[in-house]
mmCIF file of C-alpha atoms and ligand atoms in Angstrom:
data_model
loop_
_atom_site.group_PDB
_atom_site.id
_atom_site.type_symbol
_atom_site.label_atom_id
_atom_site.label_comp_id
_atom_site.label_asym_id
_atom_site.label_seq_id
_atom_site.Cartn_x
_atom_site.Cartn_y
_atom_site.Cartn_z
ATOM 1 C CA MET O 1 1.849 -16.823 55.412
ATOM 2 C CA ALA O 2 4.285 -19.098 53.593
ATOM 3 C CA HIS O 3 1.669 -19.637 50.937
ATOM 4 C CA HIS O 4 1.274 -15.882 50.626
ATOM 5 C CA GLN O 5 5.008 -15.338 50.167
ATOM 6 C CA HIS O 6 5.122 -18.105 47.624
ATOM 7 C CA ARG O 7 2.386 -16.437 45.603
ATOM 8 C CA HIS O 8 4.258 -13.152 45.754
ATOM 9 C CA ARG O 9 7.425 -14.784 44.559
ATOM 10 C CA ARG O 10 5.588 -16.405 41.680
ATOM 11 C CA ARG O 11 4.082 -13.077 40.675
ATOM 12 C CA ASP O 12 7.488 -11.370 40.862
ATOM 13 C CA GLN O 13 9.012 -14.062 38.685
ATOM 14 C CA LYS O 14 6.215 -13.662 36.197
ATOM 15 C CA ILE O 15 6.758 -9.898 36.053
ATOM 16 C CA GLN O 16 10.486 -10.414 35.591
ATOM 17 C CA ASN O 17 9.820 -12.535 32.531
ATOM 18 C CA LEU O 18 7.755 -9.835 30.831
ATOM 19 C CA PRO O 19 9.433 -7.642 28.206
ATOM 20 C CA GLN O 20 10.900 -4.642 29.998
ATOM 21 C CA VAL O 21 10.234 -1.046 29.051
ATOM 22 C CA ILE O 22 12.140 1.737 30.766
ATOM 23 C CA VAL O 23 10.260 4.989 31.463
ATOM 24 C CA LEU O 24 12.212 7.977 32.770
ATOM 25 C CA LEU O 25 9.216 10.265 33.312
ATOM 26 C CA PRO O 26 5.596 9.296 32.630
ATOM 27 C CA PRO O 27 3.975 10.854 29.565
ATOM 28 C CA GLY O 28 0.297 11.837 29.703
ATOM 29 C CA CYS O 29 -0.910 8.518 28.318
ATOM 30 C CA PHE O 30 1.103 6.466 30.826
ATOM 31 C CA LYS O 31 -1.722 5.865 33.275
ATOM 32 C CA PHE O 32 -3.739 4.190 30.505
ATOM 33 C CA LEU O 33 -0.705 2.192 29.484
ATOM 34 C CA GLU O 34 0.024 1.059 33.009
ATOM 35 C CA SER O 35 -3.522 0.099 33.884
ATOM 36 C CA GLY O 36 -4.126 -1.641 30.559
ATOM 37 C CA TYR O 37 -0.814 -3.355 29.886
ATOM 38 C CA SER O 38 1.063 -4.105 33.100
ATOM 39 C CA HIS O 39 0.297 -7.790 32.500
ATOM 40 C CA LYS O 40 2.133 -7.591 29.207
ATOM 41 C CA PHE O 41 5.065 -5.260 29.786
ATOM 42 C CA HIS O 42 7.171 -4.659 32.865
ATOM 43 C CA PHE O 43 7.544 -0.904 33.164
ATOM 44 C CA LEU O 44 10.721 0.186 34.948
ATOM 45 C CA LYS O 45 9.674 3.511 36.440
ATOM 46 C CA ALA O 46 12.798 5.580 36.945
ATOM 47 C CA TRP O 47 10.942 8.536 38.466
ATOM 48 C CA GLU O 48 9.584 6.419 41.348
ATOM 49 C CA SER O 49 13.045 5.291 42.415
ATOM 50 C CA GLN O 50 14.853 6.843 45.376
ATOM 51 C CA LEU O 51 18.109 6.376 43.500
ATOM 52 C CA PRO O 52 19.656 9.080 41.331
ATOM 53 C CA LEU O 53 18.869 8.398 37.659
ATOM 54 C CA ASP O 54 22.345 7.167 36.709
ATOM 55 C CA GLN O 55 22.397 4.693 39.601
ATOM 56 C CA PHE O 56 18.899 3.510 38.828
ATOM 57 C CA LEU O 57 19.807 2.924 35.202
ATOM 58 C CA SER O 58 23.093 1.193 35.865
ATOM 59 C CA SER O 59 21.628 -1.084 38.538
ATOM 60 C CA HIS O 60 18.245 -1.922 36.957
ATOM 61 C CA ALA O 61 18.331 -1.344 33.277
ATOM 62 C CA GLY O 62 21.280 -3.293 31.889
ATOM 63 C CA SER O 63 19.076 -5.665 29.917
ATOM 64 C CA VAL O 64 16.303 -3.238 28.908
ATOM 65 C CA GLN O 65 15.715 -3.176 25.151
ATOM 66 C CA ALA O 66 12.911 -0.630 24.889
ATOM 67 C CA MET O 67 12.232 2.835 26.236
ATOM 68 C CA LEU O 68 9.158 5.042 26.390
ATOM 69 C CA SER O 69 10.004 8.750 26.267
ATOM 70 C CA SER O 70 8.230 12.057 25.867
ATOM 71 C CA ALA O 71 9.046 15.639 24.983
ATOM 72 C CA ASN O 72 8.571 16.731 28.608
ATOM 73 C CA GLY O 73 10.917 14.057 29.966
ATOM 74 C CA PRO O 74 14.664 14.305 30.424
ATOM 75 C CA LEU O 75 16.881 14.577 27.374
ATOM 76 C CA ILE O 76 17.781 11.157 26.025
ATOM 77 C CA SER O 77 21.454 12.036 25.872
ATOM 78 C CA ALA O 78 24.441 9.927 24.852
ATOM 79 C CA GLN O 79 25.218 9.685 28.566
ATOM 80 C CA ILE O 80 21.826 8.152 29.372
ATOM 81 C CA LEU O 81 22.039 5.846 26.355
ATOM 82 C CA ARG O 82 25.449 4.603 27.543
ATOM 83 C CA MET O 83 23.788 3.357 30.734
ATOM 84 C CA LEU O 84 21.338 1.334 28.630
ATOM 85 C CA PRO O 85 23.686 -0.924 26.690
ATOM 86 C CA SER O 86 20.938 -3.258 25.429
ATOM 87 C CA LEU O 87 18.553 -0.553 24.245
ATOM 88 C CA ARG O 88 17.288 -1.064 20.689
ATOM 89 C CA LEU O 89 14.079 0.984 20.563
ATOM 90 C CA ILE O 90 12.822 4.365 21.743
ATOM 91 C CA VAL O 91 9.102 5.039 21.432
ATOM 92 C CA THR O 92 8.398 8.710 21.974
ATOM 93 C CA THR O 93 4.954 10.163 22.618
ATOM 94 C CA SER O 94 5.896 13.327 20.727
ATOM 95 C CA ALA O 95 5.995 14.023 17.014
ATOM 96 C CA GLY O 96 9.339 15.838 17.393
ATOM 97 C CA LEU O 97 12.612 14.074 18.178
ATOM 98 C CA ASP O 98 14.544 17.074 19.460
ATOM 99 C CA HIS O 99 14.885 15.534 22.935
ATOM 100 C CA VAL O 100 16.780 12.506 21.605
ATOM 101 C CA ASP O 101 20.471 12.331 20.701
ATOM 102 C CA LEU O 102 19.898 11.111 17.146
ATOM 103 C CA LEU O 103 23.592 10.721 16.289
ATOM 104 C CA GLU O 104 24.152 8.428 19.229
ATOM 105 C CA CYS O 105 21.034 6.434 18.298
ATOM 106 C CA ARG O 106 22.378 6.003 14.797
ATOM 107 C CA ARG O 107 25.782 4.953 16.083
ATOM 108 C CA ARG O 108 24.164 2.424 18.391
ATOM 109 C CA GLY O 109 21.534 1.222 15.919
ATOM 110 C CA ILE O 110 18.609 2.268 18.126
ATOM 111 C CA ALA O 111 15.318 2.595 16.226
ATOM 112 C CA ILE O 112 12.839 5.371 17.049
ATOM 113 C CA ALA O 113 9.055 5.370 16.738
ATOM 114 C CA ASN O 114 7.082 8.559 17.288
ATOM 115 C CA ALA O 115 3.515 9.814 17.688
ATOM 116 C CA ARG O 116 3.161 10.132 13.916
ATOM 117 C CA SER O 117 0.416 12.679 13.196
ATOM 118 C CA VAL O 118 -1.879 11.589 16.018
ATOM 119 C CA PHE O 119 -2.183 15.137 17.365
ATOM 120 C CA SER O 120 -1.892 17.228 14.244
ATOM 121 C CA GLU O 121 -5.522 18.337 14.280
ATOM 122 C CA ASP O 122 -5.487 19.130 18.004
ATOM 123 C CA VAL O 123 -2.318 21.168 17.680
ATOM 124 C CA ALA O 124 -3.759 23.015 14.672
ATOM 125 C CA ASP O 125 -6.920 23.786 16.662
ATOM 126 C CA MET O 126 -4.749 25.232 19.420
ATOM 127 C CA ALA O 127 -2.757 27.346 16.956
ATOM 128 C CA VAL O 128 -5.955 28.826 15.547
ATOM 129 C CA GLY O 129 -7.329 29.311 19.064
ATOM 130 C CA LEU O 130 -4.220 31.193 20.149
ATOM 131 C CA LEU O 131 -4.293 33.374 17.036
ATOM 132 C CA ILE O 132 -7.946 34.263 17.551
ATOM 133 C CA ASP O 133 -7.326 34.900 21.240
ATOM 134 C CA VAL O 134 -4.467 37.324 20.538
ATOM 135 C CA LEU O 135 -6.398 39.162 17.815
ATOM 136 C CA ARG O 136 -9.780 39.243 19.565
ATOM 137 C CA LYS O 137 -8.448 39.540 23.138
ATOM 138 C CA ILE O 138 -10.484 36.701 24.591
ATOM 139 C CA SER O 139 -8.184 36.010 27.555
ATOM 140 C CA VAL O 140 -7.720 39.730 28.196
ATOM 141 C CA GLY O 141 -11.476 40.204 28.181
ATOM 142 C CA ASP O 142 -11.889 37.266 30.529
ATOM 143 C CA ARG O 143 -9.470 38.845 33.006
ATOM 144 C CA TYR O 144 -11.263 42.185 32.621
ATOM 145 C CA VAL O 145 -14.611 40.623 33.535
ATOM 146 C CA ARG O 146 -13.217 38.550 36.412
ATOM 147 C CA ARG O 147 -11.525 41.554 37.980
ATOM 148 C CA GLY O 148 -14.865 43.351 38.009
ATOM 149 C CA LEU O 149 -13.524 46.066 35.688
ATOM 150 C CA TRP O 150 -16.389 45.853 33.200
ATOM 151 C CA ALA O 151 -18.840 47.117 35.818
ATOM 152 C CA THR O 152 -16.539 49.834 37.172
ATOM 153 C CA ASN O 153 -14.644 50.991 34.052
ATOM 154 C CA GLY O 154 -17.119 50.221 31.282
ATOM 155 C CA ASP O 155 -16.387 48.426 28.019
ATOM 156 C CA TYR O 156 -12.847 47.160 27.417
ATOM 157 C CA PRO O 157 -11.072 50.144 25.874
ATOM 158 C CA THR O 158 -9.062 48.556 23.058
ATOM 159 C CA LEU O 159 -10.476 47.237 19.796
ATOM 160 C CA GLY O 160 -9.541 43.793 18.579
ATOM 161 C CA THR O 161 -8.339 42.866 15.111
ATOM 162 C CA GLN O 162 -10.227 40.919 12.427
ATOM 163 C CA LEU O 163 -8.947 37.502 11.461
ATOM 164 C CA GLY O 164 -10.569 37.437 8.013
ATOM 165 C CA GLY O 165 -8.317 38.701 5.223
ATOM 166 C CA LYS O 166 -5.143 38.358 7.265
ATOM 167 C CA ARG O 167 -2.040 37.092 5.483
ATOM 168 C CA VAL O 168 -0.856 34.132 7.526
ATOM 169 C CA GLY O 169 2.613 32.693 6.992
ATOM 170 C CA ILE O 170 2.950 29.092 8.075
ATOM 171 C CA VAL O 171 6.451 28.070 9.068
ATOM 172 C CA GLY O 172 6.691 24.335 8.426
ATOM 173 C CA LEU O 173 3.995 22.877 6.187
ATOM 174 C CA GLY O 174 3.935 19.355 7.626
ATOM 175 C CA SER O 175 0.807 17.622 8.872
ATOM 176 C CA ILE O 176 0.194 20.286 11.556
ATOM 177 C CA GLY O 177 0.903 23.194 9.218
ATOM 178 C CA LEU O 178 -1.474 21.804 6.608
ATOM 179 C CA GLU O 179 -4.267 21.479 9.184
ATOM 180 C CA VAL O 180 -3.654 25.070 10.294
ATOM 181 C CA ALA O 181 -3.828 26.237 6.663
ATOM 182 C CA LYS O 182 -7.064 24.324 6.066
ATOM 183 C CA ARG O 183 -8.680 25.872 9.143
ATOM 184 C CA LEU O 184 -7.513 29.428 8.478
ATOM 185 C CA GLU O 185 -8.670 29.277 4.863
ATOM 186 C CA GLY O 186 -12.116 28.754 6.318
ATOM 187 C CA PHE O 187 -11.733 32.038 8.205
ATOM 188 C CA GLY O 188 -10.848 33.883 5.002
ATOM 189 C CA CYS O 189 -7.117 34.154 5.645
ATOM 190 C CA ILE O 190 -4.552 34.244 2.852
ATOM 191 C CA ILE O 191 -2.043 31.445 3.346
ATOM 192 C CA SER O 192 1.599 31.231 2.352
ATOM 193 C CA TYR O 193 4.408 29.187 3.837
ATOM 194 C CA ASN O 194 8.054 28.502 4.395
ATOM 195 C CA SER O 195 9.593 25.070 4.690
ATOM 196 C CA ARG O 196 12.813 23.279 3.804
ATOM 197 C CA LYS O 197 11.471 22.365 0.385
ATOM 198 C CA GLN O 198 8.593 23.614 -1.705
ATOM 199 C CA LYS O 199 5.582 21.280 -1.512
ATOM 200 C CA THR O 200 4.355 20.373 -4.940
ATOM 201 C CA PHE O 201 0.931 19.244 -3.732
ATOM 202 C CA THR O 202 -0.229 22.665 -2.555
ATOM 203 C CA PRO O 203 -1.010 25.895 -4.377
ATOM 204 C CA TYR O 204 -0.026 28.126 -1.416
ATOM 205 C CA PRO O 205 2.771 30.572 -2.247
ATOM 206 C CA PHE O 206 6.155 29.304 -1.043
ATOM 207 C CA TYR O 207 8.875 31.475 0.474
ATOM 208 C CA SER O 208 12.261 29.784 0.740
ATOM 209 C CA ASP O 209 13.352 32.567 3.103
ATOM 210 C CA VAL O 210 11.462 32.931 6.393
ATOM 211 C CA HIS O 211 12.466 36.602 6.574
ATOM 212 C CA GLU O 212 10.666 37.235 3.282
ATOM 213 C CA LEU O 213 7.650 35.265 4.488
ATOM 214 C CA ALA O 214 7.527 37.452 7.617
ATOM 215 C CA ALA O 215 7.750 40.644 5.537
ATOM 216 C CA ASN O 216 4.699 39.483 3.562
ATOM 217 C CA SER O 217 2.601 38.240 6.504
ATOM 218 C CA ASP O 218 0.358 39.682 9.216
ATOM 219 C CA ALA O 219 0.871 36.610 11.360
ATOM 220 C CA LEU O 220 3.365 33.768 11.510
ATOM 221 C CA VAL O 221 2.300 30.367 12.790
ATOM 222 C CA ILE O 222 5.290 28.239 13.781
ATOM 223 C CA CYS O 223 4.594 24.549 13.133
ATOM 224 C CA CYS O 224 7.992 23.176 12.150
ATOM 225 C CA GLU O 225 10.228 20.851 14.110
ATOM 226 C CA LEU O 226 13.166 22.001 16.171
ATOM 227 C CA ASN O 227 16.549 21.024 14.785
ATOM 228 C CA GLU O 228 19.898 22.689 14.126
ATOM 229 C CA GLN O 229 18.513 24.503 11.092
ATOM 230 C CA THR O 230 15.392 25.818 12.817
ATOM 231 C CA GLN O 231 16.870 26.787 16.203
ATOM 232 C CA HIS O 232 16.394 30.565 16.613
ATOM 233 C CA MET O 233 15.240 30.733 13.005
ATOM 234 C CA ILE O 234 12.743 33.381 14.130
ATOM 235 C CA ASN O 235 15.353 35.954 15.131
ATOM 236 C CA LYS O 236 15.204 39.675 15.671
ATOM 237 C CA SER O 237 15.409 40.602 12.003
ATOM 238 C CA VAL O 238 12.565 38.187 11.142
ATOM 239 C CA MET O 239 10.418 39.745 13.888
ATOM 240 C CA LEU O 240 11.195 43.259 12.713
ATOM 241 C CA ALA O 241 10.180 42.188 9.202
ATOM 242 C CA LEU O 242 6.871 40.887 10.576
ATOM 243 C CA GLY O 243 6.324 44.358 11.963
ATOM 244 C CA GLU O 244 4.537 46.188 14.710
ATOM 245 C CA LYS O 245 1.095 44.777 13.933
ATOM 246 C CA GLY O 246 2.383 41.275 13.305
ATOM 247 C CA VAL O 247 1.462 38.329 15.508
ATOM 248 C CA ILE O 248 3.505 35.210 16.194
ATOM 249 C CA VAL O 249 1.862 31.933 17.179
ATOM 250 C CA ASN O 250 4.162 29.123 18.285
ATOM 251 C CA VAL O 251 2.954 25.528 18.605
ATOM 252 C CA GLY O 252 6.298 24.045 17.466
ATOM 253 C CA ARG O 253 9.089 24.299 20.032
ATOM 254 C CA GLY O 254 10.167 27.282 22.100
ATOM 255 C CA ALA O 255 13.729 27.406 20.798
ATOM 256 C CA ILE O 256 12.622 27.939 17.197
ATOM 257 C CA ILE O 257 12.148 31.569 18.270
ATOM 258 C CA ASP O 258 14.936 33.585 19.867
ATOM 259 C CA GLU O 259 12.858 34.024 23.023
ATOM 260 C CA LYS O 260 14.943 36.807 24.566
ATOM 261 C CA GLU O 261 14.575 38.871 21.397
ATOM 262 C CA MET O 262 10.869 38.070 21.203
ATOM 263 C CA VAL O 263 10.302 39.339 24.746
ATOM 264 C CA HIS O 264 12.206 42.499 23.860
ATOM 265 C CA CYS O 265 10.184 42.952 20.641
ATOM 266 C CA LEU O 266 6.885 42.432 22.485
ATOM 267 C CA ILE O 267 7.749 44.901 25.249
ATOM 268 C CA HIS O 268 8.849 47.527 22.735
ATOM 269 C CA ARG O 269 5.915 46.819 20.419
ATOM 270 C CA ASP O 270 8.195 45.901 17.538
ATOM 271 C CA ILE O 271 5.691 43.100 16.986
ATOM 272 C CA GLY O 272 1.992 43.239 17.751
ATOM 273 C CA GLY O 273 1.471 40.162 19.886
ATOM 274 C CA ALA O 274 2.109 36.484 20.459
ATOM 275 C CA GLY O 275 0.206 33.302 21.260
ATOM 276 C CA LEU O 276 2.621 30.807 22.762
ATOM 277 C CA ASP O 277 2.131 27.173 23.686
ATOM 278 C CA VAL O 278 5.862 26.418 23.887
ATOM 279 C CA PHE O 279 8.887 28.086 25.475
ATOM 280 C CA GLU O 280 12.654 27.750 25.414
ATOM 281 C CA ASN O 281 13.066 26.631 29.007
ATOM 282 C CA GLU O 282 9.798 24.944 30.014
ATOM 283 C CA PRO O 283 8.189 25.110 32.474
ATOM 284 C CA HIS O 284 9.875 28.477 32.989
ATOM 285 C CA VAL O 285 8.245 31.323 31.110
ATOM 286 C CA PRO O 286 9.843 34.797 30.951
ATOM 287 C CA GLN O 287 8.179 36.829 33.715
ATOM 288 C CA GLU O 288 8.144 39.931 31.515
ATOM 289 C CA LEU O 289 5.378 38.287 29.476
ATOM 290 C CA PHE O 290 3.006 37.979 32.449
ATOM 291 C CA THR O 291 1.955 41.612 32.362
ATOM 292 C CA LEU O 292 1.556 41.933 28.587
ATOM 293 C CA ASP O 293 -2.027 41.942 27.341
ATOM 294 C CA ASN O 294 -0.924 41.322 23.748
ATOM 295 C CA VAL O 295 0.390 37.889 24.733
ATOM 296 C CA VAL O 296 -1.531 34.668 25.353
ATOM 297 C CA LEU O 297 0.302 31.947 27.271
ATOM 298 C CA SER O 298 -0.462 28.230 27.282
ATOM 299 C CA PRO O 299 1.426 25.508 29.193
ATOM 300 C CA HIS O 300 2.500 23.278 26.257
ATOM 301 C CA ALA O 301 -1.020 21.905 26.119
ATOM 302 C CA ALA O 302 -1.741 21.755 22.390
ATOM 303 C CA THR O 303 -1.699 17.954 22.313
ATOM 304 C CA ASN O 304 -3.616 17.470 25.553
ATOM 305 C CA THR O 305 -6.983 16.127 24.568
ATOM 306 C CA LEU O 306 -8.575 12.884 25.679
ATOM 307 C CA GLY O 307 -9.043 11.857 22.056
ATOM 308 C CA SER O 308 -5.424 12.135 21.003
ATOM 309 C CA THR O 309 -4.184 10.735 24.312
ATOM 310 C CA MET O 310 -6.202 7.563 23.683
ATOM 311 C CA ALA O 311 -5.050 7.346 20.063
ATOM 312 C CA LEU O 312 -1.465 7.854 21.201
ATOM 313 C CA TYR O 313 -1.749 5.192 23.853
ATOM 314 C CA GLU O 314 -2.929 2.682 21.265
ATOM 315 C CA LEU O 315 -0.093 3.614 18.924
ATOM 316 C CA VAL O 316 2.500 3.247 21.696
ATOM 317 C CA VAL O 317 1.193 -0.220 22.607
ATOM 318 C CA ALA O 318 1.161 -1.251 18.937
ATOM 319 C CA ASN O 319 4.822 -0.232 18.628
ATOM 320 C CA PHE O 320 5.940 -2.183 21.697
ATOM 321 C CA ASP O 321 3.858 -5.199 20.625
ATOM 322 C CA ALA O 322 5.441 -5.138 17.186
ATOM 323 C CA PHE O 323 8.954 -4.674 18.554
ATOM 324 C CA PHE O 324 8.750 -7.565 21.003
ATOM 325 C CA SER O 325 7.336 -9.865 18.342
ATOM 326 C CA ASN O 326 9.822 -8.802 15.646
ATOM 327 C CA LYS O 327 7.227 -7.181 13.419
ATOM 328 C CA PRO O 328 7.510 -3.866 11.542
ATOM 329 C CA LEU O 329 6.926 -0.869 13.837
ATOM 330 C CA PRO O 330 3.696 1.033 13.014
ATOM 331 C CA SER O 331 5.218 4.483 13.486
ATOM 332 C CA LEU O 332 8.902 3.935 12.856
ATOM 333 C CA VAL O 333 10.576 7.267 12.029
ATOM 334 C CA VAL O 334 14.258 6.539 12.467
ATOM 335 C CA ASN O 335 15.352 3.088 11.334
ATOM 336 C CA ASN O 336 18.943 2.696 12.462
HETATM 337 C C1 NAG J 401 17.986 35.953 10.982
HETATM 338 O O1 NAG J 401 17.323 34.974 10.222
HETATM 339 C C2 NAG J 401 17.327 35.203 8.827
HETATM 340 C C3 NAG J 401 16.437 34.189 8.169
HETATM 341 O O2 NAG J 401 16.635 32.902 8.688
HETATM 342 C C4 NAG J 401 18.759 35.168 8.328
HETATM 343 O O3 NAG J 401 18.791 35.421 6.939
HETATM 344 C C5 NAG J 401 19.569 36.195 9.084
HETATM 345 O O4 NAG J 401 20.938 36.101 8.728
HETATM 346 C C6 NAG J 401 19.433 36.059 10.581
HETATM 347 N N1 NAG J 401 20.014 37.189 11.251
HETATM 348 C C7 NAG J 401 20.792 37.085 12.300
HETATM 349 C C8 NAG J 401 21.278 38.357 12.891
HETATM 350 O O5 NAG J 401 21.113 35.997 12.772
#
């Protein structure tokens, strides 16, 4: 018995000497991380604690230097950062940084590493999938068959819309937007885009004004990041410019679109349809959308493939390894 306790104590001491990483809520790749690297890092799992978050942080995390965060976790606010006085690194499993208080990180000198473009191709696949689903009514047809309506009512009564030849406006021509463009070119779509700055490396027509892009597009695919400039960038007047046959696909962040206005536009057929992987107040989705057959809904799943989860997990480990051995971070995005 005494021997047993002794062994336990030794193991606890060993764990305490490992570099600590605080995790508020586990991202999708966490189970790989935990099973593969618990011998190397001591993960402080805030979500498993009985204590309220602020108490957990103030009693356990005073010396923690590194944090793992994700877009579906709690906001990394100035208030949370204040309870982590030793924090010097945030590794996030998202490409976007909209869940992190960047000003506070700069003030404190906290570096940030992200998912780089690990999921760009998966997210682009999802964007194209959603667009095809809205136009060709795949999910609607699936519901029609499952409800037994094909046998009783005959063929589904509404025609779909061709993808080929459609003018697709890409909002945000970063790594995801470029993959979307590449794919949709293959379907015979005509690509143009809006972004902060014109990209010199691409021949696609550039619109500096998203309203003008919408007026010249049959579909908008939202691939940009969420920040102060892009919040509610897709507002009512942009949607009206897109028009009653126009389709919006959003694989960026919910708040890039004024969601209330979008729901209104969809109900009143001011726009033709929407394929949405992201929402303003996840996991809450406006109930009005549930009955609309011109809308396809997805639970923020564009990055959820085994392939990109494994690639992400390796990138996360590489960042923590580099940080704790004072080497350059592989996917450093904000170097404060
Ligand atoms: C809607 O967005 C467009 C383009 O970003 C902008 O020019 C316009 O002023 C906005 N309209 C409203 C009502 O906010």
